[in-house]
CSV table of C-alpha atoms and ligand atoms in Angstrom, one decimal:
chain,number,residue,atom,x,y,z
A,17,MET,CA,35.5,8.4,-85.8
A,18,ARG,CA,32.6,10.7,-86.8
A,19,ASN,CA,34.6,13.6,-85.5
A,20,ASP,CA,37.5,13.0,-87.9
A,21,PRO,CA,37.6,16.3,-89.8
A,22,PHE,CA,38.8,14.6,-93.0
A,23,GLY,CA,36.3,11.8,-92.8
A,24,ARG,CA,38.9,9.2,-93.4
A,25,GLY,CA,37.6,7.1,-90.5
A,26,ARG,CA,34.6,6.0,-92.5
A,27,GLN,CA,36.7,4.8,-95.4
A,28,ASP,CA,37.7,1.2,-96.0
A,29,PRO,CA,41.4,1.0,-95.3
A,30,ARG,CA,41.9,-1.7,-97.9
A,31,GLY,CA,40.4,0.6,-100.5
A,32,ALA,CA,43.2,3.1,-99.9
A,33,GLN,CA,45.7,1.0,-101.8
A,34,ARG,CA,43.6,1.0,-105.0
A,35,ARG,CA,42.7,4.6,-105.1
A,36,GLY,CA,45.9,5.9,-106.6
A,37,LEU,CA,48.1,8.8,-105.5
A,38,PHE,CA,45.5,11.4,-104.7
A,39,GLY,CA,42.5,9.0,-104.4
A,40,ASN,CA,41.6,10.3,-100.9
A,41,VAL,CA,41.3,13.9,-102.1
A,42,ARG,CA,37.9,15.6,-102.1
A,43,TRP,CA,38.1,17.3,-105.4
A,44,TRP,CA,35.0,19.5,-105.0
A,45,VAL,CA,36.8,21.2,-102.1
A,46,LEU,CA,39.9,21.9,-104.3
A,47,LEU,CA,37.6,23.2,-107.0
A,48,ALA,CA,35.9,25.6,-104.7
A,49,PHE,CA,39.3,26.9,-103.5
A,50,ALA,CA,40.5,27.1,-107.1
A,51,GLY,CA,37.5,29.3,-107.8
A,52,TYR,CA,38.4,31.5,-104.8
A,53,ALA,CA,42.1,31.7,-105.9
A,54,ALA,CA,41.1,32.7,-109.4
A,55,PHE,CA,38.8,35.4,-108.0
A,56,TYR,CA,41.6,36.7,-105.8
A,57,TRP,CA,44.0,36.6,-108.7
A,58,PHE,CA,41.8,38.5,-111.2
A,59,SER,CA,40.5,41.1,-108.7
A,60,ASN,CA,44.0,42.0,-107.6
A,61,ARG,CA,45.8,42.4,-110.9
A,62,VAL,CA,47.3,45.8,-111.7
A,63,VAL,CA,49.5,47.1,-114.5
A,64,ASP,CA,53.1,47.6,-113.5
A,65,PRO,CA,54.3,50.9,-115.2
A,66,TYR,CA,57.9,49.6,-115.3
A,67,THR,CA,57.1,46.5,-117.3
A,68,GLY,CA,53.7,47.2,-118.8
A,69,GLU,CA,52.8,43.7,-117.4
A,70,LYS,CA,49.9,42.8,-115.2
A,71,VAL,CA,51.1,41.8,-111.8
A,72,LEU,CA,49.4,40.5,-108.6
A,73,ILE,CA,49.3,43.1,-105.8
A,74,ASP,CA,46.7,42.6,-103.1
A,75,GLY,CA,44.5,45.7,-103.1
A,76,SER,CA,44.5,45.6,-99.3
A,77,ILE,CA,48.3,46.1,-99.2
A,78,GLY,CA,48.6,49.8,-99.5
A,79,ILE,CA,51.9,51.7,-100.0
A,80,GLU,CA,51.7,53.0,-96.5
A,81,GLU,CA,51.3,49.5,-95.0
A,82,GLU,CA,54.1,48.2,-97.1
A,83,LYS,CA,56.3,51.2,-95.9
A,84,ALA,CA,55.4,50.5,-92.3
A,85,LEU,CA,56.4,46.8,-92.7
A,86,GLY,CA,59.7,47.9,-94.4
A,87,LEU,CA,60.5,50.3,-91.5
A,88,GLN,CA,59.8,47.7,-88.9
A,89,ALA,CA,62.0,45.2,-90.7
A,90,TYR,CA,64.7,47.8,-91.1
A,91,GLN,CA,64.8,48.7,-87.4
A,92,GLU,CA,64.9,45.1,-86.5
A,93,ILE,CA,67.9,44.4,-88.8
A,94,LEU,CA,69.8,47.5,-87.6
A,95,SER,CA,69.3,46.5,-84.0
A,96,GLN,CA,70.8,43.1,-84.7
A,97,GLU,CA,73.6,44.1,-87.0
A,98,ARG,CA,76.5,46.5,-86.6
A,99,PRO,CA,75.9,49.7,-88.6
A,100,LEU,CA,78.9,51.8,-89.3
A,101,ASP,CA,79.2,55.3,-87.9
A,102,PRO,CA,77.2,57.5,-90.5
A,103,ASN,CA,80.1,59.9,-90.4
A,104,SER,CA,82.7,57.4,-91.5
A,105,GLN,CA,84.2,57.8,-94.9
A,106,VAL,CA,82.6,54.5,-96.2
A,107,ALA,CA,79.2,55.5,-95.0
A,108,ARG,CA,79.4,58.9,-96.6
A,109,GLN,CA,80.5,57.4,-99.9
A,110,VAL,CA,77.7,54.9,-100.0
A,111,ARG,CA,75.2,57.7,-99.0
A,112,GLU,CA,76.5,59.8,-101.9
A,113,ILE,CA,76.0,56.9,-104.4
A,114,ALA,CA,72.4,56.4,-103.0
A,115,ARG,CA,71.7,60.2,-103.3
A,116,ARG,CA,72.7,60.2,-107.0
A,117,LEU,CA,70.6,57.2,-107.8
A,118,ILE,CA,67.6,58.5,-105.9
A,119,ASP,CA,67.9,61.8,-107.7
A,120,LYS,CA,67.2,60.0,-111.0
A,121,VAL,CA,64.3,57.8,-109.9
A,122,GLY,CA,61.7,60.2,-111.2
A,123,VAL,CA,63.1,60.6,-114.8
A,124,VAL,CA,64.0,56.9,-115.1
A,125,GLU,CA,60.5,55.8,-114.0
A,126,ALA,CA,58.9,58.2,-116.4
A,127,ALA,CA,61.1,57.1,-119.3
A,128,ILE,CA,60.6,53.4,-118.7
A,129,ALA,CA,56.8,53.8,-118.2
A,130,ALA,CA,56.6,55.8,-121.5
A,131,GLU,CA,58.4,52.9,-123.3
A,132,HIS,CA,55.5,50.7,-122.2
A,133,GLY,CA,52.9,53.3,-123.0
A,134,GLN,CA,52.2,53.6,-119.2
A,135,GLN,CA,51.9,56.5,-116.8
A,136,PRO,CA,54.5,56.5,-113.9
A,137,ASN,CA,52.8,55.6,-110.6
A,138,GLY,CA,55.2,57.8,-108.5
A,139,ALA,CA,54.9,55.5,-105.5
A,140,TRP,CA,58.6,56.5,-104.7
A,141,LYS,CA,57.5,60.0,-103.9
A,142,THR,CA,56.1,58.7,-100.6
A,143,PHE,CA,59.4,56.9,-99.7
A,144,ASP,CA,61.5,58.0,-96.7
A,145,TRP,CA,64.9,57.1,-98.1
A,146,ASP,CA,67.6,56.1,-95.7
A,147,VAL,CA,70.9,54.2,-96.1
A,148,ASN,CA,73.2,52.5,-93.6
A,149,VAL,CA,76.4,50.5,-94.0
A,150,ILE,CA,76.4,47.2,-92.1
A,151,GLN,CA,79.7,45.7,-90.9
A,152,SER,CA,79.5,42.1,-92.3
A,153,ASP,CA,81.4,39.7,-94.5
A,154,GLN,CA,78.4,39.2,-96.7
A,155,ALA,CA,78.6,40.6,-100.2
A,156,ASN,CA,75.0,41.8,-99.9
A,157,ALA,CA,72.7,44.9,-100.0
A,158,PHE,CA,69.0,45.5,-99.8
A,159,CYS,CA,66.3,48.2,-100.2
A,160,LEU,CA,63.1,47.6,-98.3
A,161,PRO,CA,59.7,48.8,-99.3
A,162,GLY,CA,59.6,52.5,-98.5
A,163,GLY,CA,63.2,53.1,-99.4
A,164,LYS,CA,65.2,51.9,-96.3
A,165,MET,CA,68.5,50.6,-97.6
A,166,ALA,CA,71.7,48.9,-96.4
A,167,VAL,CA,75.0,47.9,-97.9
A,168,TYR,CA,77.1,45.3,-96.2
A,169,THR,CA,80.8,46.0,-96.0
A,170,GLY,CA,81.5,42.6,-97.6
A,171,LEU,CA,80.1,43.9,-100.9
A,172,LEU,CA,82.8,46.6,-101.2
A,173,PRO,CA,85.8,44.4,-102.0
A,174,VAL,CA,83.7,42.5,-104.6
A,175,ALA,CA,82.3,45.6,-106.2
A,176,GLN,CA,85.8,47.3,-106.2
A,177,ASN,CA,84.5,50.6,-107.5
A,178,ALA,CA,81.6,53.1,-107.0
A,179,ASP,CA,80.1,52.2,-110.4
A,180,ALA,CA,79.6,48.6,-109.4
A,181,VAL,CA,78.3,49.6,-106.0
A,182,ALA,CA,75.8,51.8,-107.8
A,183,VAL,CA,74.7,48.9,-110.0
A,184,VAL,CA,74.0,46.7,-107.0
A,185,MET,CA,72.2,49.6,-105.2
A,186,GLY,CA,70.2,50.4,-108.3
A,187,HIS,CA,69.1,46.8,-108.5
A,188,GLU,CA,68.0,46.9,-104.8
A,189,ILE,CA,66.2,50.3,-105.3
A,190,ALA,CA,64.4,48.8,-108.3
A,191,HIS,CA,63.0,46.0,-106.2
A,192,ALA,CA,61.4,48.6,-104.0
A,193,LEU,CA,60.2,50.8,-106.9
A,194,LEU,CA,58.6,47.8,-108.6
A,195,ARG,CA,56.8,46.8,-105.4
A,196,HIS,CA,58.2,43.3,-105.4
A,197,GLY,CA,57.7,43.1,-101.7
A,198,ALA,CA,53.9,43.6,-102.0
A,199,GLN,CA,53.9,41.2,-105.0
A,200,ARG,CA,55.6,38.5,-102.9
A,201,MET,CA,53.1,39.1,-100.0
A,202,SER,CA,50.2,38.7,-102.4
A,203,GLN,CA,51.8,35.6,-103.8
A,204,GLN,CA,52.2,34.2,-100.3
A,205,LYS,CA,48.5,34.8,-99.7
A,206,LEU,CA,47.7,32.8,-102.9
A,207,THR,CA,50.0,30.0,-101.6
A,208,GLN,CA,48.2,30.0,-98.2
A,209,ILE,CA,44.9,29.6,-100.1
A,210,GLY,CA,46.5,26.6,-101.8
A,211,GLN,CA,47.7,25.2,-98.5
A,212,MET,CA,44.3,25.6,-96.9
A,213,ALA,CA,42.7,23.9,-99.9
A,214,GLY,CA,45.2,21.0,-99.6
A,215,ALA,CA,44.4,20.5,-95.9
A,216,MET,CA,40.7,20.8,-96.2
A,217,SER,CA,40.4,18.5,-99.2
A,218,GLY,CA,41.8,15.7,-97.2
A,219,MET,CA,45.3,15.6,-98.7
A,220,ASP,CA,47.8,14.0,-96.3
A,221,PRO,CA,50.9,16.0,-95.4
A,222,GLN,CA,53.1,14.1,-97.9
A,223,GLN,CA,50.7,14.9,-100.7
A,224,GLN,CA,50.5,18.5,-99.7
A,225,GLN,CA,54.3,18.7,-99.7
A,226,MET,CA,54.4,17.3,-103.2
A,227,VAL,CA,51.9,19.8,-104.5
A,228,MET,CA,53.8,22.7,-102.8
A,229,ALA,CA,57.1,21.5,-104.2
A,230,ALA,CA,55.6,21.4,-107.7
A,231,MET,CA,54.3,24.9,-107.2
A,232,GLY,CA,57.7,26.1,-106.0
A,233,TYR,CA,59.5,25.0,-109.1
A,234,GLY,CA,56.7,25.7,-111.6
A,235,TYR,CA,55.5,29.0,-110.3
A,236,LEU,CA,57.3,30.6,-107.3
A,237,LEU,CA,60.9,30.3,-108.5
A,238,PRO,CA,60.4,31.5,-112.1
A,239,TYR,CA,58.4,34.4,-110.6
A,240,ALA,CA,61.3,35.3,-108.3
A,241,ARG,CA,63.7,35.1,-111.2
A,242,SER,CA,61.6,37.4,-113.3
A,243,HIS,CA,61.7,39.9,-110.5
A,244,GLU,CA,65.5,39.7,-110.5
A,245,THR,CA,65.7,40.3,-114.3
A,246,GLN,CA,63.4,43.3,-114.0
A,247,ALA,CA,65.4,44.7,-111.1
A,248,ASP,CA,68.6,44.3,-113.1
A,249,GLU,CA,67.2,46.3,-116.0
A,250,VAL,CA,65.7,49.1,-114.0
A,251,GLY,CA,68.7,49.2,-111.7
A,252,LEU,CA,71.1,49.5,-114.7
A,253,MET,CA,69.1,52.4,-116.1
A,254,LEU,CA,69.2,54.2,-112.8
A,255,ALA,CA,72.9,53.7,-112.5
A,256,ALA,CA,73.5,55.0,-116.0
A,257,ALA,CA,71.2,58.0,-115.6
A,258,ALA,CA,73.0,58.9,-112.4
A,259,CYS,CA,76.3,59.1,-114.4
A,260,PHE,CA,77.8,55.8,-113.2
A,261,ASN,CA,79.4,53.5,-115.8
A,262,PRO,CA,76.8,50.7,-116.5
A,263,GLN,CA,79.5,48.6,-118.2
A,264,GLU,CA,80.8,47.8,-114.8
A,265,ALA,CA,77.8,45.6,-114.3
A,266,VAL,CA,79.2,42.7,-116.3
A,267,PRO,CA,82.5,42.3,-114.5
A,268,LEU,CA,80.7,42.9,-111.2
A,269,TRP,CA,78.3,40.0,-111.7
A,270,GLN,CA,81.2,37.8,-112.8
A,271,ARG,CA,83.1,38.6,-109.6
A,272,MET,CA,79.9,38.1,-107.6
A,273,GLY,CA,79.6,34.6,-109.0
A,274,GLU,CA,83.2,33.8,-108.1
A,275,ALA,CA,83.0,35.3,-104.7
A,276,SER,CA,79.8,33.5,-103.7
A,277,GLY,CA,81.1,30.1,-104.8
A,278,GLY,CA,77.7,28.4,-104.2
A,279,GLN,CA,77.3,30.1,-100.8
A,280,ALA,CA,75.6,33.3,-102.0
A,281,PRO,CA,73.8,35.4,-99.4
A,282,PRO,CA,70.0,35.3,-99.5
A,283,GLU,CA,69.4,38.2,-101.9
A,284,PHE,CA,71.9,36.8,-104.4
A,285,SER,CA,71.1,33.1,-104.1
A,286,SER,CA,69.1,30.6,-106.1
A,287,THR,CA,66.3,33.0,-106.9
A,288,HIS,CA,68.7,34.9,-109.0
A,289,PRO,CA,69.1,34.1,-112.7
A,290,ASN,CA,71.9,31.8,-113.6
A,291,PRO,CA,75.1,34.0,-113.9
A,292,GLY,CA,75.5,33.3,-117.6
A,293,THR,CA,72.0,34.3,-118.4
A,294,ARG,CA,72.2,37.4,-116.2
A,295,ILE,CA,75.4,38.5,-118.0
A,296,GLN,CA,73.8,37.9,-121.4
A,297,ASN,CA,70.8,40.0,-120.4
A,298,LEU,CA,72.9,42.8,-119.1
A,299,THR,CA,75.1,42.8,-122.2
A,300,ALA,CA,72.0,43.0,-124.4
A,301,LEU,CA,70.8,46.0,-122.2
A,302,MET,CA,74.1,47.9,-122.6
A,303,PRO,CA,73.1,50.0,-125.6
A,304,LYS,CA,70.0,51.1,-123.9
A,305,ALA,CA,71.9,51.9,-120.7
A,306,MET,CA,74.4,54.0,-122.6
A,307,ALA,CA,71.5,55.9,-124.2
A,308,TYR,CA,70.1,56.6,-120.7
A,309,ARG,CA,73.5,57.7,-119.6
A,310,GLN,CA,73.8,60.1,-122.6
A,311,LYS,CA,70.2,61.4,-122.2
A,312,PHE,CA,70.0,61.8,-118.4
A,313,CYS,CA,73.7,62.3,-117.4
A,314,GLU,CA,75.8,63.8,-120.1
A,315,SER,CA,73.2,66.2,-121.5
A,316,ALA,CA,72.4,67.2,-117.9
A,317,GLN,CA,75.9,68.5,-117.3
B,6,LIG,ZN1,67.5,41.1,-106.4
């Protein structure tokens, strides 16, 4: 029993009943890991120019590495799915919407950063933008780190018009601009530190699961939701600046809610804000979006 890595062999089995829910846990191990997690957290905080907030981005995840991962994922997805002929009418229309949005990334980033007293980081200048349309019933779209995008044909009947497609694509582009992928990877690393701490401190799998579930509800899910709210805002400003009608966002998300009927595709599933809250947020943002439209679209013509 001496080789039992968790040392439980030396414990009195009858004592286990009296020790309470986490009585078998070696707290000093958890404390040491908590110290390491705190160090990781504080040494990897950077200010996000789009929100003015400090966010966790692992310093070892560079833009180039993030781009390489994005490209790899993109190639994998395209090899498994059925991309439309790039010369088809739908593919050309979607590409044109993307082009108009991408054209305004620089001015919108600068304007939003200025609102928060920040300098734009210009990470998007290194992006190799690309967009494909994928034949699929899913009402979905994505933009990977580095600017590789896809729109699923199932989105088009729900979107109904180019303005709504632009709102969705703007939202997806915003995830890439805000480096939400790198933030998620950093967060996963923090979660792994937590899992290792759980295992090494002698928690049994059931206890570890309880802790992870609490972390999921208390930390990971709200975090994912705040990413969605941020992407909604930046995406709406992009669409408005690119001369699309931002007011299409509200009926779009209403239709999206109806179309998904509880079976939303991954990007628009439970990590997304409750549809009512989302529509409230978007409605509150509309005056700002109209101001962006006037400033960057109408005055530019
Ligand atoms: Zn999203």
